PDB file of C-alpha atoms in Angstrom:
ATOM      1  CA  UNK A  18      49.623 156.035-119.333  1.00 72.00           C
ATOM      2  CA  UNK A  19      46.453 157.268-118.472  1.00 89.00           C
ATOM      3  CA  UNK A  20      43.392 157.988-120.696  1.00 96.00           C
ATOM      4  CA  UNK A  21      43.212 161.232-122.791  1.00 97.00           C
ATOM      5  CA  UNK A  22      40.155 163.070-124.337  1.00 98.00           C
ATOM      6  CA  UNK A  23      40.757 165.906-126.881  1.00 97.00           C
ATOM      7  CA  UNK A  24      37.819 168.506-126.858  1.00 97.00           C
ATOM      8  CA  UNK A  25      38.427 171.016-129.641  1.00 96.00           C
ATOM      9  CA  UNK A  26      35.885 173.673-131.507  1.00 96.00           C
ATOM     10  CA  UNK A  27      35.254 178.090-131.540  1.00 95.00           C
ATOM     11  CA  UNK A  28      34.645 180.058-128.574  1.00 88.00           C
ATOM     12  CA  UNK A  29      31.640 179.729-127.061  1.00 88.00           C
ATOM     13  CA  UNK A  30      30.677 176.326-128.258  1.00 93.00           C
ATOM     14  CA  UNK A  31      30.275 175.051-124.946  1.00 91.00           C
ATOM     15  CA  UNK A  32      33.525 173.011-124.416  1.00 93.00           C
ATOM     16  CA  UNK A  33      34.127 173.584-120.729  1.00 88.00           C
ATOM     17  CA  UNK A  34      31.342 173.517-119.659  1.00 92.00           C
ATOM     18  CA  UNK A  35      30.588 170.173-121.853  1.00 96.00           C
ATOM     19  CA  UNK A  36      33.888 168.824-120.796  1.00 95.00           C
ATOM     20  CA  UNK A  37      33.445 169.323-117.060  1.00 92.00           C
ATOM     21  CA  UNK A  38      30.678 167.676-117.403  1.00 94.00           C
ATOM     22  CA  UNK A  39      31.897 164.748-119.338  1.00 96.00           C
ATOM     23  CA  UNK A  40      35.074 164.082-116.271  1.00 92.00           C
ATOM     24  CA  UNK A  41      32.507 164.315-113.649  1.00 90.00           C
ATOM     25  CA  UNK A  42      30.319 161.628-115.323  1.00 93.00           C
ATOM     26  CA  UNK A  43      33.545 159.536-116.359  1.00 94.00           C
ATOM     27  CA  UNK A  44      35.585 160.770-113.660  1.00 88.00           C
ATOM     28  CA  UNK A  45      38.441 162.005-115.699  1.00 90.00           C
ATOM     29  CA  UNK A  46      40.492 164.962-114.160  1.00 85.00           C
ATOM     30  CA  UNK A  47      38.964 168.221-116.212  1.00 89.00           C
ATOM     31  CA  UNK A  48      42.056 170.338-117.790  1.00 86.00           C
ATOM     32  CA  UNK A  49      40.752 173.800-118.871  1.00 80.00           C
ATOM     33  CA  UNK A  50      43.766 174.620-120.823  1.00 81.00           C
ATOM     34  CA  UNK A  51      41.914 177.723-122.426  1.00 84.00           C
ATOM     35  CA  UNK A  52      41.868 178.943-118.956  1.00 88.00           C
ATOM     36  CA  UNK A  53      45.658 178.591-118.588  1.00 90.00           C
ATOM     37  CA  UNK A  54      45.849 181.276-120.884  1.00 92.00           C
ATOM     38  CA  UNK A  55      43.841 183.065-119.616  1.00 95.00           C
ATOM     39  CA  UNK A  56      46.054 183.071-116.743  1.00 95.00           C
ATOM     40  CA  UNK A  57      48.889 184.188-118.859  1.00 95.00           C
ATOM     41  CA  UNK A  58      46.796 186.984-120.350  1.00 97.00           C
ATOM     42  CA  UNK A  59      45.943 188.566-116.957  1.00 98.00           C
ATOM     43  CA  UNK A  60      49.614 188.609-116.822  1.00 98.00           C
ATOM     44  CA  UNK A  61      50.266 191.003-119.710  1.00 98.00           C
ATOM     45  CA  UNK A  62      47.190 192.621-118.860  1.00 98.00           C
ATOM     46  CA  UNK A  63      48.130 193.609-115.153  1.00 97.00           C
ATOM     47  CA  UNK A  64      51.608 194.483-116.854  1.00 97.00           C
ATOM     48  CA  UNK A  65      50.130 196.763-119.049  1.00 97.00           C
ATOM     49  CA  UNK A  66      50.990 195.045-122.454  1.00 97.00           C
ATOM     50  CA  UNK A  67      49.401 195.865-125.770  1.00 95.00           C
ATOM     51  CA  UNK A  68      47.714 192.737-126.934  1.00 93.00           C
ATOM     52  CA  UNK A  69      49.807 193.394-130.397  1.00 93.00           C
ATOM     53  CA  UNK A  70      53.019 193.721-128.957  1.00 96.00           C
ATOM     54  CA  UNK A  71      54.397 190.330-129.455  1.00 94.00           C
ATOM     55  CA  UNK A  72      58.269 190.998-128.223  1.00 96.00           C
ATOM     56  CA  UNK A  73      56.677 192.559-124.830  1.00 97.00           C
ATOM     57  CA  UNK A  74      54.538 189.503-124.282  1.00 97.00           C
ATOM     58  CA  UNK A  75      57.484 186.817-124.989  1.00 95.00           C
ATOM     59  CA  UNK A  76      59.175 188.613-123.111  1.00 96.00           C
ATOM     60  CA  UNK A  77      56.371 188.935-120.211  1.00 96.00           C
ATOM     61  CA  UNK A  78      56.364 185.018-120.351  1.00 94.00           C
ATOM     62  CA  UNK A  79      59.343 184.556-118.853  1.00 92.00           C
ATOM     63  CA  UNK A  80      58.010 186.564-114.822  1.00 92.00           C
ATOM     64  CA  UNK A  81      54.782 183.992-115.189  1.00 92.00           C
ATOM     65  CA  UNK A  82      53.775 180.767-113.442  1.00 87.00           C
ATOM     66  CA  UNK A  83      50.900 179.366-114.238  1.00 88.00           C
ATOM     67  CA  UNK A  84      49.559 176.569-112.169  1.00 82.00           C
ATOM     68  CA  UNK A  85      46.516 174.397-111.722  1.00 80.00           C
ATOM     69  CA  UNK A  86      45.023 173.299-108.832  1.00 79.00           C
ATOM     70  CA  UNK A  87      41.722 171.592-107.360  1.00 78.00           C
ATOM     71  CA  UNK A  88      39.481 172.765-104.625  1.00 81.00           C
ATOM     72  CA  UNK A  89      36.513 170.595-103.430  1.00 80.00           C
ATOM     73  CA  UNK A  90      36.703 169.067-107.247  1.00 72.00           C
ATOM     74  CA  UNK A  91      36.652 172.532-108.812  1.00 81.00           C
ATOM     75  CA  UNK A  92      39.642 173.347-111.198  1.00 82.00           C
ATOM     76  CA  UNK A  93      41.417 176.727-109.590  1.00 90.00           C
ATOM     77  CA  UNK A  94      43.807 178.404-112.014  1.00 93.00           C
ATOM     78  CA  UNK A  95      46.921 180.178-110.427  1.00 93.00           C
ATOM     79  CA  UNK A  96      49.115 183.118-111.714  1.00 95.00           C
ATOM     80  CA  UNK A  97      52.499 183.593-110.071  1.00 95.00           C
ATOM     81  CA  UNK A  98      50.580 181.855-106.526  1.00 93.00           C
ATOM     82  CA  UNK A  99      47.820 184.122-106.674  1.00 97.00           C
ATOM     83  CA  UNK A 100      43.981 182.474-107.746  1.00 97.00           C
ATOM     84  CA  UNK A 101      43.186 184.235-110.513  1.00 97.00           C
ATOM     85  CA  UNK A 102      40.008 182.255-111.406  1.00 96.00           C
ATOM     86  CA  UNK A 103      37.291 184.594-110.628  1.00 95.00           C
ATOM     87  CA  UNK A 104      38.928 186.969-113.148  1.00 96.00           C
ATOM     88  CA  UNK A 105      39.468 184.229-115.795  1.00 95.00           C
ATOM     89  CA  UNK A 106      35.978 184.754-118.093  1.00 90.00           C
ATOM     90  CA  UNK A 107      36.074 188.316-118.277  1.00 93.00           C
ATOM     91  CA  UNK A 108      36.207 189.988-122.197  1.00 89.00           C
ATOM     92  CA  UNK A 109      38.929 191.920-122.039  1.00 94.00           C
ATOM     93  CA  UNK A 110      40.778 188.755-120.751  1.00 96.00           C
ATOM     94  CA  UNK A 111      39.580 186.266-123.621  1.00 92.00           C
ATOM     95  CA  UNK A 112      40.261 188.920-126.036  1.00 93.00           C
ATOM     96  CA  UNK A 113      44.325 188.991-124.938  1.00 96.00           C
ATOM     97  CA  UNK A 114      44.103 185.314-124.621  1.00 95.00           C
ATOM     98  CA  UNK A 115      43.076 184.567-128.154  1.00 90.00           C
ATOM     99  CA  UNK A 116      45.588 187.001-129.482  1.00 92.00           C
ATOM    100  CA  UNK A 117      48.535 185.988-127.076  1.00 95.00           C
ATOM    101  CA  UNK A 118      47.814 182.442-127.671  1.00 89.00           C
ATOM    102  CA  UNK A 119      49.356 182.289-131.477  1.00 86.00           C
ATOM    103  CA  UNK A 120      52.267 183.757-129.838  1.00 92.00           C
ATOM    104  CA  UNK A 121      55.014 180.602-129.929  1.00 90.00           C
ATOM    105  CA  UNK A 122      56.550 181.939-126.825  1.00 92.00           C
ATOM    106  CA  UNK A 123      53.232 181.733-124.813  1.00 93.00           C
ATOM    107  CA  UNK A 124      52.258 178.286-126.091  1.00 88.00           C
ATOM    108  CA  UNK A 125      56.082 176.719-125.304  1.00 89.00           C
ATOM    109  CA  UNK A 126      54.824 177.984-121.686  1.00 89.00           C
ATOM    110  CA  UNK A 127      51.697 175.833-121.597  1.00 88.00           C
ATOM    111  CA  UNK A 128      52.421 172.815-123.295  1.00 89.00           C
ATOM    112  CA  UNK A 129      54.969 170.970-121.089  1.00 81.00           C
ATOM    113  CA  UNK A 130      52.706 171.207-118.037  1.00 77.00           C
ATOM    114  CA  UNK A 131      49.563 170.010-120.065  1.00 86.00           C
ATOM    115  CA  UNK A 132      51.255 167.238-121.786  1.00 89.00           C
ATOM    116  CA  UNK A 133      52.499 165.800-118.239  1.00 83.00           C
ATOM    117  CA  UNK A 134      49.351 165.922-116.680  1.00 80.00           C
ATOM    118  CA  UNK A 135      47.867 163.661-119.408  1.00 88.00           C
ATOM    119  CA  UNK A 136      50.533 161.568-119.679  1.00 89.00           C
ATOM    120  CA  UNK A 137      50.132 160.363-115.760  1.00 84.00           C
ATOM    121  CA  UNK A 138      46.364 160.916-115.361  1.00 84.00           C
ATOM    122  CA  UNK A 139      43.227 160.021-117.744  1.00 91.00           C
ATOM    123  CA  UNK A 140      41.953 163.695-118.694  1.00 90.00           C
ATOM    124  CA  UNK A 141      39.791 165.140-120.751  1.00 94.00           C
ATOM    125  CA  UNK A 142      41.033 168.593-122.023  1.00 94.00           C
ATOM    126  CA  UNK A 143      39.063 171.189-124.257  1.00 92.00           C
ATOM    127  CA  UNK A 144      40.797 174.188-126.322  1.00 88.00           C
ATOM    128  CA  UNK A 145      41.483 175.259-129.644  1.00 87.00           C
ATOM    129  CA  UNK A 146      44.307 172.462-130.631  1.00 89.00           C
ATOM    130  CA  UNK A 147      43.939 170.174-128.547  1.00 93.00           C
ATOM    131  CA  UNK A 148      43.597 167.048-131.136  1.00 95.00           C
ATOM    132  CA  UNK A 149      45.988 168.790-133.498  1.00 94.00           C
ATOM    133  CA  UNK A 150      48.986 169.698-131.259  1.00 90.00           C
ATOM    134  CA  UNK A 151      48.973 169.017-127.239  1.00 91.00           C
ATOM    135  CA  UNK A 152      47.724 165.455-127.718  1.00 95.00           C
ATOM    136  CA  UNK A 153      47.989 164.345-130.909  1.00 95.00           C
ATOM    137  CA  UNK A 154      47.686 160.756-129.769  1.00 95.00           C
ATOM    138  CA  UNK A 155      44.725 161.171-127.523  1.00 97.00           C
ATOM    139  CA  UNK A 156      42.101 158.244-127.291  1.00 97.00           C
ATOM    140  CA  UNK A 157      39.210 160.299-128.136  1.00 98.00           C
ATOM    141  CA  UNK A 158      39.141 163.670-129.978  1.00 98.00           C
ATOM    142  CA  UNK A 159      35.640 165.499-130.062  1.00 98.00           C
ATOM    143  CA  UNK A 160      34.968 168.995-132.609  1.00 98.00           C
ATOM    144  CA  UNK A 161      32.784 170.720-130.641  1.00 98.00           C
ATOM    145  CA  UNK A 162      30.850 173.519-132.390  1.00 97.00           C
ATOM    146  CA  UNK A 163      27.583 175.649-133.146  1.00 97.00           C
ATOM    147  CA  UNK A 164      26.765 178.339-135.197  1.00 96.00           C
ATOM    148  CA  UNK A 165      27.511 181.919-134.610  1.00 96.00           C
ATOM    149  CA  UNK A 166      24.180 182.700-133.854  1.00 96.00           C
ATOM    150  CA  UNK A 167      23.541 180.469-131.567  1.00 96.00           C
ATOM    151  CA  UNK A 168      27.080 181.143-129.324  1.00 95.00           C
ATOM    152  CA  UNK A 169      26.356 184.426-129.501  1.00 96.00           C
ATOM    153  CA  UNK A 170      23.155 183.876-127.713  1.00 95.00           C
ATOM    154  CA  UNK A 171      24.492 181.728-125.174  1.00 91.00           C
ATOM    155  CA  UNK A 172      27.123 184.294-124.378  1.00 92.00           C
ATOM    156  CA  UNK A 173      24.347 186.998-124.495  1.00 94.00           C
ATOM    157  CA  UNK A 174      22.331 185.280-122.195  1.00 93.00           C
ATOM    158  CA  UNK A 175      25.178 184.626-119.966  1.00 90.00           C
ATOM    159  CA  UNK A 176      26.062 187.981-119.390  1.00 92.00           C
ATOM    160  CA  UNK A 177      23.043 189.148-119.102  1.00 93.00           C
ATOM    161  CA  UNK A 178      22.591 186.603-115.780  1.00 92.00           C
ATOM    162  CA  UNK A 179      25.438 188.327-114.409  1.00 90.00           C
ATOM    163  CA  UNK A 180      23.596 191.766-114.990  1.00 92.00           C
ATOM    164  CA  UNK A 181      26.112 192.729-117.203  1.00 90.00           C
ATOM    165  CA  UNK A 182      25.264 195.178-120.063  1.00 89.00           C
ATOM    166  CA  UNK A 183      26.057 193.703-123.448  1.00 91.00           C
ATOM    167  CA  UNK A 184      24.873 194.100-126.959  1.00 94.00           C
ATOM    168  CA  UNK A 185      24.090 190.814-129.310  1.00 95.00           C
ATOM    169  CA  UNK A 186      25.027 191.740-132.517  1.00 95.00           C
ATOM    170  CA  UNK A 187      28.502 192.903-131.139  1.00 95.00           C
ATOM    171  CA  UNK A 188      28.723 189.851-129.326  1.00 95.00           C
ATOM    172  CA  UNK A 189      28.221 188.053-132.469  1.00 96.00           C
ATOM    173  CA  UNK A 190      31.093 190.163-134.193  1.00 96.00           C
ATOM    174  CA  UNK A 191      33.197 189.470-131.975  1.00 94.00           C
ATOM    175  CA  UNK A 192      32.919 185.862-132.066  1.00 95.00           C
ATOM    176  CA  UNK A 193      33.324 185.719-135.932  1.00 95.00           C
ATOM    177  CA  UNK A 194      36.371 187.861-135.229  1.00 94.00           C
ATOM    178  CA  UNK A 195      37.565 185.409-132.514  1.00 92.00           C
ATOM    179  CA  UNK A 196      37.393 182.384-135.050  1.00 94.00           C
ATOM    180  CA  UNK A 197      38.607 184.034-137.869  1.00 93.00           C
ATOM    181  CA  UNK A 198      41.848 184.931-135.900  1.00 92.00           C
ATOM    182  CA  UNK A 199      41.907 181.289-134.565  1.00 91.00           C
ATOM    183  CA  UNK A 200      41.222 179.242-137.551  1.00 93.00           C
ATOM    184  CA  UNK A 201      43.667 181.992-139.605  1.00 93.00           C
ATOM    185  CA  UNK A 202      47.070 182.182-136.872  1.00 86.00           C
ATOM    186  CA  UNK A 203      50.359 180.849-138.052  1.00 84.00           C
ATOM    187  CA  UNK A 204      50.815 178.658-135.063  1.00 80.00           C
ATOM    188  CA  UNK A 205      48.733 175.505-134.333  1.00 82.00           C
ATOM    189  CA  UNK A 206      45.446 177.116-135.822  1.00 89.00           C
ATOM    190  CA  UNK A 207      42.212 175.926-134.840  1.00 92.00           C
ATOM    191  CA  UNK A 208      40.709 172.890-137.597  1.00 94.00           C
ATOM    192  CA  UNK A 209      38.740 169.777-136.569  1.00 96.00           C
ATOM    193  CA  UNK A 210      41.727 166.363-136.940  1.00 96.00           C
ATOM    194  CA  UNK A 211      41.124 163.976-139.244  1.00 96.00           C
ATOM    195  CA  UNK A 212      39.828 161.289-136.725  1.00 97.00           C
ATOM    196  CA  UNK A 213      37.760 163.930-134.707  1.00 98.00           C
ATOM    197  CA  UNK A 214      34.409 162.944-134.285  1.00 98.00           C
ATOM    198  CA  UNK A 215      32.018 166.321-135.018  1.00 98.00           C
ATOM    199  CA  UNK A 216      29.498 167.065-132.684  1.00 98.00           C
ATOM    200  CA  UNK A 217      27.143 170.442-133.704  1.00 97.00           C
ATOM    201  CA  UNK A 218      25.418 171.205-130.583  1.00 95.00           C
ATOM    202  CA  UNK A 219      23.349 174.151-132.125  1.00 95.00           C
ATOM    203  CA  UNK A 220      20.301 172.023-131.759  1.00 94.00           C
ATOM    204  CA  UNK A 221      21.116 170.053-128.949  1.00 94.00           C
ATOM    205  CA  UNK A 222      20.683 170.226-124.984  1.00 93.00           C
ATOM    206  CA  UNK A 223      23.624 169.895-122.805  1.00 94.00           C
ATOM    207  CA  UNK A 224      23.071 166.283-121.229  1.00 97.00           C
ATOM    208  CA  UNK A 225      22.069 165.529-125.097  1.00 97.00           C
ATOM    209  CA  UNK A 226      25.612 166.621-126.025  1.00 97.00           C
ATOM    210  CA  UNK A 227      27.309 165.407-122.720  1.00 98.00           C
ATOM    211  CA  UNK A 228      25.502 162.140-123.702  1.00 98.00           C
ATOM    212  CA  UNK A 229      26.836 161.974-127.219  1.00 98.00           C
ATOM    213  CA  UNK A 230      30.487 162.591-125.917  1.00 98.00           C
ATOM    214  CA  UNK A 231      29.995 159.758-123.106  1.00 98.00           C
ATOM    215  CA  UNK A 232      29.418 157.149-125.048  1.00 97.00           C
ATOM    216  CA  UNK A 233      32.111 157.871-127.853  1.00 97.00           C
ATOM    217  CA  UNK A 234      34.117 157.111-124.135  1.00 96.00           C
ATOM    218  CA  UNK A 235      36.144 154.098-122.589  1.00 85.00           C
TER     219      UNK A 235
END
């Protein structure tokens, strides 16, 4: 039975990159299952899919295989056999992901391949219900947020590294559109568990948060 950390909180509060950080210090195997459906949203996106059309996506689910795999340490995310993971943080791809995601059909996808991997391996996985629904028994389950100002900035600044042309204040909307669709959807909505430890990183460095996390570890 191996080990399992729950990482749970809104978009852009940092989880992955937080929880990489966290398996590489503990040396836990890092499952990005926010990227896994992000691999099922290229999906409908490449197959042309409204992000509202709930039937065609179900449906859409059945054509898709999403795998994970590691190269040189480095999570790789795999649609159908084909590396999708340079793709995987683009907008237009987190925006079908956190609508596709409340779609039963697209979570029944996910969830036996996530739960197997932490039932054989000690993993630390970040997402939206992680805590509440794919490992409800996990050793350790973490909150992870910040305030909308502050992810907004992060994201901001991250695009703008990339030379991308982006706006803050729609940046911001978007994120309090993001989390009021997640915290609101009918299926496994996003809430901090009962025995999830909170951890508000608005005011914190990274190794300060990585830090906090650590030594909440085995």
């Amino acid at each position: 039975m191996g080990y399992n950390v729950a990482i749970d909180g809104p978009a852009g509060a940092g989880k992955s990159t937080i929880a990489k950080m966290v398996a590489k210090e503990k040396g836990y195997i890092y499952v990005d299952t926010g990227a896994m459906y992000r691999g099922l949203a290229i999906h409908f996106l490449k197959k042309g899919i409204d992000a509202d059309d709930r039937v065609a996506i179900a449906d859409a689910c059945r054509d898709a295989e999403v795998t994970i795999g590691y190269e040189d340490g480095v999570q790789q995310v795999y649609l159908n056999g084909e590396n999708v993971t340079y793709m995987l943080r683009a907008e237009e791809v987190g925006n079908m992901a956190s609508k596709s995601s409340a779609i039963p059909a697209v979570r029944e996808k996910l969830l036996e391949l996530q739960r197997s991997l932490a039932a054989e391996k000690d993993v630390i996985m970040d997402g939206r219900d992680i805590g509440t629904n794919i490992l409800p028994n996990a050793d350790l389950k973490i909150y992870l947020t910040a305030s909308v100002e502050t992810r907004a900035k992060r994201r901001y600044d991250e695009l703008r590294e990339k030379g991308e042309a982006c706006d803050l204040e729609a940046i911001a909307h978007d994120i309090k559109e993001r989390d009021e669709r997640d915290m609101t959807r009918e299926i496994a909505p996003l809430k901090q568990a009962d025995d999830a430890i909170l951890v508000d990183s608005s005011d914190m460095t990274i190794p300060e948060v990585v830090a906090e996390i650590c030594s909440h570890c085995a």
